[in-house]
Amino acid sequence: METKQTDIKLKNPVRCIVKLGGAAITCKNDFEKINEGNLVTVSSQLRETMMSGSSSGSVLEMDWSKRPGISEPSVTVDAFKDQQVLDYNSFVVIHGAGSFGHFQASKSGVHKGGLNQPLVKAGFVATRISVTSLNLEIVRALAREGIPSVAMSPFSCGWSTRERNIASADVATVVDALDSGFVPVLHGDAVLDESLGCTILSGDLIISHLASHLKPQFVVFLTDVFGVYDRPPSEPNAILLREIAVREDGSWFVVKPTFDKKVEISVASHDTTGGMVTKISEAAMIAKLGIDVYIVKAATEHSLMALSGKLRDKIPEDWLGTVIRYVS
Amino acid sequence: METKQTDIKLKNPVRCIVKLGGAAITCKNDFEKINEGNLVTVSSQLRETMMSGSSSGSVLEMDWSKRPGISEPSVTVDAFKDQQVLDYNSFVVIHGAGSFGHFQASKSGVHKGGLNQPLVKAGFVATRISVTSLNLEIVRALAREGIPSVAMSPFSCGWSTRERNIASADVATVVDALDSGFVPVLHGDAVLDESLGCTILSGDLIISHLASHLKPQFVVFLTDVFGVYDRPPSEPNAILLREIAVREDGSWFVVKPTFDKKVEISVASHDTTGGMVTKISEAAMIAKLGIDVYIVKAATEHSLMALSGKLRDKIPEDWLGTVIRYVS
């Protein structure tokens, strides 16, 4: 695997890599529609947990672009004049596609490769337009909360794959952005694949790769259910898996609650990048590095708790979510 | 100067690097407003000149995202089924900011650096939001014409500067995109600067850098006037400079028409990246490499002529524009 910089030295350690699940921030069954309510709450929780410890006052908006119905920029430059430099925890944000990109990718079969076919090539372009338009809206939502977010689209950053595994990743540019005090915002993307021509690089694979290089203190997956269940969460008797332990060899078992039977895993059929099985496997890879992974419902008190990092000390009894941890 | 790949080998030579001037594709005095009419015509002319020589039939749209007032995607996948792979000329597109980004950059002084100041940091984020939103719209306009356009935002591609000169540029990713049959779309951007912290990297500097590495057959600057004039083009007696010759040492002189007096150059005061002086200097740098540069009014018969490459053989008497060429 090739990265531009093998020996990574960060000015400040990365506190958290957070995944905004496509299902949590978009309306799943509504083509290219953002779940505005969730996105605003998620952005606000990210601000609160990033800025914790700093004596920040008002929110200083960093999105000065035109808003619907308003023709002039609304920024008050004077508000920044007396502002102290804020100390904040280093975060990296990665988001999924949800109702953006999946239609374009599945109609054209971008994940299967074959850029010499006009349909695949068009689908590649169309997929990137869709996911980058979602990326822009997420960067804007974060910036409106005063988070210094910068878009880093994997394809254009030179991320590529070989047989769908990451072959090249530009971690150095992510590090430069972090060292300059920015919050990089990456996303699942259509990328070039050395053997297939092209494919879809999922947000989960990106997280796994960045986690192994940036060594964050913890990783949070924000999703649209309370965590990982023993069967599809829509089923009446679905049980939330509260704690999963990962062994040295990457295999995993449920610690809490205790079961006798085999665990079924929910896989949404429309998810071209794999569903919960991929998620647990990827999470297990991260946990193996000694990094706690929390899978939690977005825009709840439970996600706020996970993002705060307090779960590293103690998991409260009333906390709802799935913790995935390494056991030696 | 550091580039990821010093010895560049392209599958197909680059025919043209084209700059879409900010003034040509946006409404200068209207905050963050695209000149839709010009953008559509420019995109259509680019399609025509890229596809010349191929027996292309209907336009196969590559923007399958939601359009205003329409909730469903409108793509007809069947249309791609019998489509032959199109041969086309390799183009790279770079665009300016116009009424996007300039407000944010000048309010915060991003070009002067100082990322430790909250206002500059916020301005950096705000500038990038504005220019990347323009970039997305340009990529979409090109894709609607069937051009396989892919966004490559310089900051996220790892472009950075030292004292405002390019220190690092990811040309290899541009080459990979070209070799895979895509049309990279770059833009002037806020970037990290090793000495200043940050600055604005102009589209013209990007073109100059890419031209020296990719060696295109010719370069076209699309602007909102007919070319370079001897004085501000708004003045009644302004004379269009039809041909400028560049010497080995980078100095230049007007060949056509013939003058006795010193040439005045128009510099728009709102242009944070420099106006015509920068443009001629950058164009002269390119011409020195033996690459013809055409500065021409966007969305006219003259721009179509320039983009077609026919000017390399002969400049017709009725062609309006400025040619900048090397003389040995």
XYZ file of C-alpha atoms in Angstrom:
656
model
C 0.000 0.000 0.000
C 1.334 3.392 -1.029
C 0.859 6.557 0.983
C 2.695 9.769 0.299
C 4.007 9.852 3.863
C 4.650 6.676 5.820
C 5.900 8.189 9.058
C 3.047 10.401 10.208
C 3.777 13.122 12.727
C 0.822 15.188 13.807
C 1.156 18.468 15.683
C -1.820 17.465 17.807
C -3.156 13.942 18.218
C -6.452 13.253 16.468
C -9.144 12.888 19.091
C -11.891 11.375 16.971
C -12.717 10.155 13.492
C -16.468 10.391 13.042
C -18.580 8.793 10.337
C -21.822 10.504 9.427
C -23.791 7.567 8.084
C -25.670 8.200 4.868
C -28.892 6.947 6.482
C -28.490 9.412 9.358
C -27.965 12.601 7.379
C -30.095 11.987 4.290
C -33.680 10.890 3.756
C -33.154 7.320 2.604
C -36.159 7.009 0.310
C -36.172 10.568 -0.975
C -33.776 11.092 -3.917
C -30.935 13.450 -2.994
C -32.667 14.894 0.043
C -30.733 15.882 3.168
C -32.172 15.190 6.618
C -31.769 18.840 7.615
C -32.901 18.386 11.200
C -30.395 15.629 11.879
C -27.597 17.441 10.075
C -28.080 20.592 12.156
C -28.132 18.617 15.417
C -25.127 16.500 14.410
C -23.164 19.649 13.450
C -24.056 21.291 16.741
C -23.002 18.204 18.741
C -19.740 18.091 16.816
C -19.086 21.720 17.640
C -19.854 21.182 21.317
C -17.553 18.165 21.621
C -14.740 19.628 19.504
C -14.703 22.898 21.404
C -15.046 21.372 24.868
C -12.571 22.957 27.261
C -12.349 26.226 25.358
C -14.109 29.313 26.633
C -15.881 29.942 23.372
C -18.707 32.411 23.321
C -20.904 32.941 20.291
C -20.820 30.786 17.174
C -18.682 32.403 14.476
C -20.143 31.281 11.186
C -17.711 30.231 8.472
C -20.196 29.777 5.653
C -20.538 33.219 4.123
C -22.196 32.051 0.936
C -25.621 32.960 -0.337
C -28.545 31.308 1.437
C -31.882 30.577 -0.208
C -34.016 33.699 -0.301
C -31.176 36.030 0.728
C -29.131 37.709 -1.999
C -26.405 39.287 0.146
C -23.782 37.645 2.363
C -24.730 37.997 6.019
C -21.344 37.790 7.734
C -20.339 40.326 10.361
C -16.587 40.572 10.056
C -16.372 42.660 13.249
C -17.468 39.649 15.305
C -14.126 38.011 14.527
C -12.033 41.004 15.564
C -11.732 40.319 19.302
C -12.024 36.588 18.977
C -9.372 34.512 20.703
C -7.892 31.574 18.869
C -9.897 28.591 20.011
C -8.268 25.447 21.211
C -10.209 22.486 20.023
C -9.964 18.757 19.672
C -8.803 17.457 16.303
C -11.602 15.664 14.468
C -11.841 14.103 11.015
C -15.297 13.739 9.461
C -16.218 11.129 6.868
C -19.709 10.790 5.486
C -21.626 8.222 3.510
C -23.884 8.813 0.539
C -27.393 7.803 1.641
C -29.826 8.932 -1.030
C -26.985 10.708 -2.881
C -24.832 8.716 -5.255
C -26.398 5.290 -4.751
C -28.860 5.726 -7.598
C -26.137 6.874 -9.996
C -23.707 4.168 -8.888
C -26.149 1.280 -9.060
C -27.751 2.328 -12.372
C -24.352 2.382 -14.046
C -22.518 -0.339 -12.113
C -19.570 1.924 -11.256
C -18.576 -0.420 -8.404
C -18.050 -3.227 -10.939
C -15.629 -1.189 -13.028
C -15.282 -0.994 -16.808
C -14.582 2.653 -17.583
C -14.408 1.861 -21.302
C -18.205 1.442 -21.283
C -19.927 4.797 -21.885
C -22.586 4.007 -19.246
C -19.990 3.308 -16.546
C -18.009 6.395 -17.425
C -21.135 8.574 -17.323
C -22.157 6.911 -14.051
C -18.742 7.688 -12.585
C -19.183 11.382 -13.421
C -22.808 11.371 -12.221
C -21.935 9.611 -8.942
C -19.194 12.103 -8.171
C -21.499 15.048 -8.895
C -24.067 13.623 -6.493
C -21.726 12.779 -3.599
C -19.729 15.992 -3.914
C -22.936 18.036 -3.798
C -23.802 16.274 -0.510
C -20.229 16.885 0.681
C -20.577 20.599 -0.022
C -23.802 20.794 1.997
C -22.200 18.978 4.949
C -19.143 21.239 4.879
C -21.510 24.228 4.851
C -23.587 22.880 7.753
C -20.426 22.359 9.832
C -19.064 25.790 8.880
C -22.325 27.432 9.972
C -21.595 25.974 13.428
C -18.158 27.574 13.406
C -16.313 24.349 12.607
C -13.377 25.047 10.213
C -14.377 22.304 7.816
C -12.634 21.700 4.493
C -13.825 19.348 1.755
C -11.368 16.632 0.712
C -12.899 14.502 -1.984
C -11.046 11.136 -2.165
C -10.918 10.802 -5.960
C -9.461 14.263 -6.402
C -7.078 13.716 -3.468
C -5.599 10.802 -5.406
C -7.179 7.945 -3.463
C -7.353 4.856 -5.650
C -7.871 1.130 -5.253
C -6.637 -2.188 -6.607
C -9.316 -4.922 -6.638
C -11.372 -2.617 -4.386
C -8.669 -2.399 -1.694
C -6.975 0.922 -1.099
C -3.884 1.131 -3.305
C -3.015 4.778 -2.844
C -4.251 7.270 -0.278
C -3.251 10.831 0.275
C -2.974 10.852 4.075
C -0.307 13.583 3.972
C -2.791 16.191 2.715
C -5.228 15.235 5.487
C -2.389 15.652 8.011
C -1.460 19.071 6.568
C -5.080 20.209 6.899
C -5.255 18.925 10.507
C -1.952 20.584 11.399
C -3.273 23.875 10.031
C -6.276 23.610 12.331
C -8.905 22.448 9.860
C -11.436 19.628 10.048
C -11.102 17.507 6.887
C -14.419 16.221 5.529
C -14.070 13.135 3.314
C -16.720 10.863 1.826
C -17.424 7.628 0.040
C -16.538 8.269 -3.602
C -16.136 6.824 -7.079
C -12.400 6.246 -7.575
C -10.000 4.751 -10.110
C -9.160 1.065 -9.569
C -5.917 -0.279 -11.035
C -7.428 -3.604 -12.025
C -11.131 -2.818 -12.553
C -10.774 0.664 -14.024
C -13.013 2.151 -11.367
C -15.047 1.264 -8.310
C -16.759 2.734 -5.252
C -14.516 3.447 -2.261
C -16.766 3.300 0.793
C -16.558 5.762 3.657
C -15.979 2.825 6.007
C -12.826 1.758 4.156
C -11.556 5.338 4.303
C -12.119 5.441 8.070
C -10.325 2.167 8.550
C -7.347 3.421 6.555
C -7.207 6.807 8.277
C -7.622 5.232 11.727
C -4.609 3.004 11.192
C -2.477 5.964 10.088
C -3.779 8.789 12.292
C -4.365 6.700 15.450
C -7.333 8.652 16.817
C -8.341 8.220 20.463
C -11.715 6.831 19.358
C -13.996 6.396 16.356
C -17.740 7.127 16.237
C -20.183 5.819 13.632
C -23.378 7.896 13.609
C -26.237 5.917 12.137
C -30.046 5.870 12.009
C -30.540 3.078 14.576
C -29.266 2.732 18.151
C -26.365 0.495 17.193
C -25.780 -3.041 15.943
C -28.615 -5.533 16.508
C -28.755 -9.320 16.491
C -31.200 -9.207 13.537
C -32.688 -6.490 11.295
C -33.582 -3.713 13.752
C -37.035 -3.365 12.210
C -37.952 -6.800 13.564
C -39.897 -6.670 16.840
C -37.529 -8.807 18.927
C -34.283 -7.302 17.668
C -31.781 -6.978 20.501
C -29.166 -4.219 20.639
C -25.634 -5.577 20.933
C -24.106 -3.337 23.595
C -20.557 -4.568 23.601
C -18.532 -6.508 21.045
C -15.029 -7.753 21.792
C -12.434 -8.147 19.048
C -9.628 -10.664 19.260
C -6.077 -10.343 17.943
C -6.998 -12.292 14.787
C -9.864 -9.893 13.993
C -12.649 -12.309 14.982
C -15.268 -10.882 17.295
C -17.896 -11.973 19.821
C -20.734 -10.326 21.692
C -19.919 -9.551 25.343
C -23.146 -7.797 26.290
C -25.893 -8.967 26.371
C -25.086 -12.679 26.661
C -26.485 -15.003 23.969
C -26.670 -18.717 23.244
C -27.644 -18.438 19.596
C -25.862 -17.314 16.468
C -26.059 -13.597 15.694
C -27.858 -12.565 12.507
C -26.762 -9.348 10.903
C -28.876 -6.810 9.050
C -27.712 -6.031 5.514
C -29.695 -3.395 3.678
C -30.095 -4.613 0.119
C -29.736 -1.170 -1.482
C -26.372 -0.609 0.173
C -23.810 -1.088 -2.616
C -20.941 -0.810 -0.141
C -22.222 -3.525 2.189
C -24.255 -3.030 5.329
C -23.740 -4.073 8.919
C -21.391 -6.973 8.157
C -18.977 -4.582 6.483
C -19.472 -2.141 9.344
C -18.604 -4.670 12.064
C -15.667 -6.054 10.095
C -14.289 -2.579 9.518
C -14.957 -1.605 13.138
C -13.175 -4.769 14.284
C -10.132 -3.804 12.187
C -10.064 -0.438 13.947
C -10.659 -1.906 17.425
C -7.740 -4.293 16.861
C -5.495 -1.202 16.866
C -6.636 -0.482 20.415
C -9.061 2.232 19.278
C -12.575 2.094 20.765
C -15.374 2.234 18.212
C -18.876 3.490 19.106
C -21.838 2.854 16.814
C -24.681 5.088 17.910
C -27.858 6.783 16.733
C -27.159 10.254 15.322
C -28.579 13.394 16.904
C -29.399 11.815 20.275
C -28.031 12.223 23.805
C -26.232 8.949 23.169
C -24.321 10.307 20.173
C -23.376 13.413 22.175
C -22.021 11.141 24.913
C -20.032 9.080 22.387
C -18.558 12.151 20.655
C -17.531 13.652 24.009
C -15.111 10.767 24.590
C -16.506 10.128 28.074
C -17.326 6.524 27.172
C -13.622 5.757 27.218
C -13.697 5.950 31.034
C -17.033 4.310 31.736
C -20.118 3.222 29.772
C -23.191 4.401 31.692
C -25.939 1.810 32.154
C -28.495 3.998 30.358
C -26.274 4.649 27.313
C -27.699 3.138 24.129
C -25.264 2.079 21.460
C -22.667 -0.532 20.517
C -19.101 -0.432 21.798
C -16.505 -2.406 19.845
C -13.269 -2.966 21.742
C -10.075 -4.944 21.559
C -9.516 -7.693 24.100
C -6.052 -9.166 24.489
C 9.438 22.700 -6.749
C 7.992 19.359 -5.709
C 5.603 17.342 -7.831
C 4.644 13.761 -7.120
C 5.768 12.691 -10.579
C 8.564 14.473 -12.382
C 8.619 12.455 -15.580
C 5.115 12.783 -16.975
C 3.965 10.258 -19.540
C 0.459 10.762 -20.859
C -1.430 8.087 -22.796
C -2.735 10.814 -25.085
C -1.240 14.278 -25.474
C -3.256 17.101 -23.958
C -4.767 19.151 -26.748
C -5.856 22.201 -24.788
C -5.842 23.751 -21.343
C -8.735 26.186 -21.166
C -9.346 28.850 -18.567
C -12.939 29.870 -17.957
C -12.415 33.395 -16.656
C -14.449 34.320 -13.592
C -15.778 37.399 -15.377
C -16.992 35.286 -18.309
C -18.948 32.660 -16.377
C -20.287 34.656 -13.429
C -22.141 37.940 -13.124
C -19.390 40.194 -11.831
C -21.490 42.544 -9.746
C -24.053 40.022 -8.554
C -22.900 38.063 -5.477
C -22.402 34.379 -6.270
C -24.433 34.441 -9.469
C -23.505 32.313 -12.466
C -23.829 33.700 -16.001
C -25.969 30.736 -17.068
C -26.232 31.770 -20.711
C -22.476 32.018 -21.134
C -21.834 28.826 -19.185
C -24.203 26.822 -21.385
C -22.648 28.193 -24.588
C -19.097 27.683 -23.312
C -19.920 24.080 -22.310
C -21.471 23.418 -25.699
C -18.429 24.869 -27.521
C -16.135 22.749 -25.379
C -18.128 19.648 -26.256
C -18.028 20.482 -29.947
C -14.278 21.053 -30.020
C -13.406 18.103 -27.755
C -15.492 15.671 -29.753
C -14.431 16.919 -33.189
C -13.563 14.042 -35.449
C -15.778 11.539 -33.665
C -19.111 10.507 -35.123
C -21.039 11.420 -32.001
C -24.788 11.528 -32.190
C -26.963 12.703 -29.334
C -25.629 14.287 -26.151
C -25.411 11.708 -23.360
C -25.923 13.632 -20.150
C -23.636 12.795 -17.254
C -25.315 14.919 -14.602
C -28.047 12.699 -13.179
C -28.654 14.790 -10.088
C -31.837 16.533 -9.101
C -32.679 19.700 -11.026
C -34.703 22.586 -9.618
C -38.404 21.777 -9.739
C -37.877 18.105 -10.643
C -37.773 15.529 -7.856
C -36.751 12.452 -9.842
C -33.586 11.769 -11.813
C -34.219 12.072 -15.540
C -31.513 9.836 -16.983
C -32.334 7.248 -19.620
C -29.842 4.480 -19.055
C -30.897 2.741 -22.273
C -29.473 5.607 -24.309
C -25.977 4.524 -23.245
C -26.438 0.895 -24.221
C -25.516 1.068 -27.893
C -23.175 3.974 -27.485
C -19.724 3.625 -28.974
C -16.758 4.778 -26.928
C -16.070 8.279 -28.149
C -12.632 9.385 -29.154
C -12.074 12.901 -28.034
C -9.347 15.435 -27.557
C -7.858 15.677 -24.063
C -8.782 18.956 -22.386
C -8.106 20.346 -18.931
C -10.456 23.040 -17.613
C -9.491 25.634 -15.014
C -11.870 28.325 -13.879
C -11.637 31.554 -11.956
C -13.890 32.778 -9.176
C -15.625 35.889 -10.476
C -18.357 36.825 -8.022
C -17.677 33.637 -6.029
C -14.917 33.667 -3.431
C -13.649 37.198 -3.967
C -15.937 38.663 -1.315
C -14.918 36.039 1.236
C -11.225 36.284 0.387
C -11.004 40.060 0.451
C -13.116 40.505 3.624
C -10.816 38.164 5.528
C -7.500 38.807 3.818
C -6.873 35.122 3.096
C -4.328 36.059 0.402
C -2.201 37.829 3.033
C -1.993 34.716 5.222
C -2.136 34.437 9.009
C -4.214 31.345 9.727
C -3.810 31.899 13.468
C -6.251 34.800 13.196
C -9.851 33.606 13.574
C -11.034 35.928 10.792
C -8.494 34.572 8.306
C -9.251 30.975 9.228
C -12.997 31.557 8.842
C -12.367 33.371 5.573
C -10.343 30.422 4.311
C -13.254 28.069 5.016
C -15.780 30.537 3.569
C -13.701 31.127 0.416
C -13.392 27.409 -0.240
C -17.125 26.885 0.229
C -17.837 29.611 -2.297
C -15.353 28.532 -4.988
C -16.153 24.828 -4.637
C -19.858 25.557 -5.040
C -19.040 27.344 -8.318
C -16.799 24.405 -9.287
C -19.665 21.963 -8.712
C -21.974 23.995 -10.964
C -19.366 24.138 -13.729
C -18.723 20.391 -13.519
C -22.492 19.838 -13.742
C -22.860 22.171 -16.755
C -20.079 20.321 -18.581
C -21.537 16.917 -17.631
C -24.940 17.966 -18.993
C -23.168 18.426 -22.347
C -21.800 14.891 -22.124
C -18.291 15.969 -21.108
C -16.817 13.509 -18.545
C -15.819 16.260 -16.133
C -14.388 15.586 -12.680
C -13.815 18.177 -9.969
C -10.245 18.488 -8.691
C -10.074 21.148 -6.037
C -6.445 22.313 -5.647
C -6.377 22.578 -1.836
C -7.746 19.074 -1.374
C -5.443 17.750 -4.112
C -2.503 18.895 -2.003
C -1.536 21.991 -3.972
C 0.314 24.399 -1.709
C 2.545 27.453 -2.040
C 5.642 29.045 -0.527
C 5.560 32.857 -0.596
C 2.654 32.544 -3.054
C 4.657 30.458 -5.549
C 3.634 26.869 -6.115
C 5.568 24.635 -3.700
C 3.704 21.382 -4.211
C 1.277 20.362 -6.922
C -0.434 17.072 -7.497
C 0.023 16.781 -11.262
C 0.050 12.968 -11.072
C -3.625 12.817 -10.067
C -4.519 15.118 -12.966
C -2.584 12.798 -15.291
C -4.383 9.718 -13.891
C -7.738 11.382 -14.511
C -6.738 12.318 -18.079
C -5.424 8.815 -18.778
C -8.759 7.395 -17.601
C -10.583 9.591 -20.104
C -11.851 12.314 -17.796
C -11.707 16.083 -18.078
C -10.218 17.495 -14.853
C -11.811 20.749 -13.686
C -9.587 22.802 -11.365
C -10.035 26.308 -10.015
C -8.433 29.173 -8.173
C -8.508 28.222 -4.508
C -7.467 29.083 -0.958
C -4.415 26.938 -0.183
C -1.821 26.453 2.549
C 1.347 28.518 2.176
C 4.507 27.294 3.895
C 5.648 30.762 4.868
C 2.414 32.781 5.113
C 0.152 30.044 6.497
C -2.298 30.431 3.647
C -2.931 32.403 0.493
C -4.961 32.418 -2.718
C -3.633 30.273 -5.566
C -4.921 31.840 -8.763
C -6.267 29.830 -11.663
C -3.667 31.503 -13.884
C -0.789 30.152 -11.781
C -2.334 26.678 -11.956
C -2.539 26.903 -15.758
C 1.033 28.014 -16.023
C 2.176 25.097 -13.856
C 0.066 22.516 -15.653
C 1.082 23.831 -19.074
C 4.774 23.390 -18.262
C 4.168 19.805 -17.105
C 1.444 18.610 -19.482
C 2.689 20.446 -22.609
C -0.698 21.047 -24.231
C -0.863 21.939 -27.920
C -2.416 25.299 -27.031
C -3.973 27.275 -24.181
C -7.177 29.333 -24.349
C -8.224 32.032 -21.891
C -11.958 32.732 -22.143
C -12.758 36.178 -20.819
C -15.473 38.840 -20.953
C -13.727 41.135 -23.456
C -12.323 40.422 -26.909
C -8.760 40.059 -25.669
C -5.994 42.255 -24.300
C -6.280 45.989 -24.989
C -3.782 48.833 -24.881
C -5.850 50.487 -22.103
C -8.939 49.649 -20.058
C -11.309 48.173 -22.660
C -14.141 50.344 -21.358
C -12.330 53.422 -22.662
C -13.577 54.612 -26.072
C -10.241 54.468 -27.901
C -9.050 51.147 -26.488
C -7.269 49.105 -29.142
C -7.275 45.316 -29.194
C -3.768 43.845 -29.213
C -4.022 41.106 -31.808
C -0.630 39.543 -31.527
C 1.996 39.628 -28.783
C 5.420 38.082 -29.245
C 7.368 36.683 -26.326
C 11.153 36.557 -26.254
C 13.391 33.917 -24.718
C 13.840 36.039 -21.560
C 10.050 36.303 -21.039
C 9.790 39.932 -22.144
C 7.089 40.646 -24.692
C 6.134 43.190 -27.350
C 3.087 43.903 -29.469
C 3.398 42.687 -33.058
C -0.072 43.630 -34.266
C -1.231 46.355 -34.494
C 1.920 48.495 -34.608
C 2.319 51.213 -31.974
C 4.696 54.022 -31.116
C 3.502 54.641 -27.557
C 3.781 52.683 -24.322
C 1.040 50.110 -23.751
C -1.220 50.669 -20.764
C -2.766 47.639 -19.142
C -6.152 47.327 -17.498
C -6.101 46.038 -13.924
C -9.490 45.585 -12.310
C -9.187 46.828 -8.742
C -11.375 44.069 -7.226
C -9.205 41.312 -8.682
C -7.220 39.951 -5.714
C -5.144 37.746 -8.003
C -4.037 40.544 -10.311
C -5.602 41.478 -13.597
C -4.289 41.740 -17.139
C -0.661 42.247 -16.140
C -0.683 38.913 -14.365
C -2.504 37.392 -17.311
C 0.023 38.571 -19.889
C 2.965 37.600 -17.685
C 1.526 34.127 -17.120
C 0.621 33.817 -20.787
C 4.162 34.855 -21.727
C 5.555 32.118 -19.450
C 3.410 29.584 -21.312
C 4.227 30.969 -24.770
C 7.935 30.693 -23.918
C 7.432 26.915 -23.867
C 6.362 27.083 -27.503
C 2.666 26.815 -26.633
C 0.337 29.291 -28.354
C -1.966 31.195 -26.014
C -5.282 32.672 -27.182
C -7.139 35.240 -25.093
C -10.652 35.555 -26.445
C -14.203 36.544 -25.535
C -16.191 33.586 -24.170
C -19.258 32.240 -25.942
C -18.520 33.870 -29.314
C -17.580 32.537 -32.747
C -14.058 33.695 -31.891
C -13.835 31.459 -28.822
C -15.146 28.512 -30.836
C -12.411 29.147 -33.393
C -9.735 29.332 -30.688
C -10.917 26.137 -28.951
C -10.964 24.250 -32.265
C -7.194 24.654 -32.584
C -7.507 25.991 -36.134
C -5.694 29.187 -35.190
C -2.471 27.197 -34.961
C -2.391 27.019 -38.751
C -3.604 30.473 -39.655
C -5.218 33.420 -37.884
C -8.097 34.669 -40.055
C -8.272 38.427 -40.611
C -11.758 38.650 -39.075
C -10.823 36.728 -35.912
C -11.055 38.899 -32.789
C -8.752 38.032 -29.930
C -5.158 38.153 -28.732
C -2.553 35.596 -29.759
C 0.544 35.301 -27.583
C 3.382 33.432 -29.234
C 7.037 32.659 -28.783
C 9.543 34.201 -31.188
C 13.058 32.865 -31.269
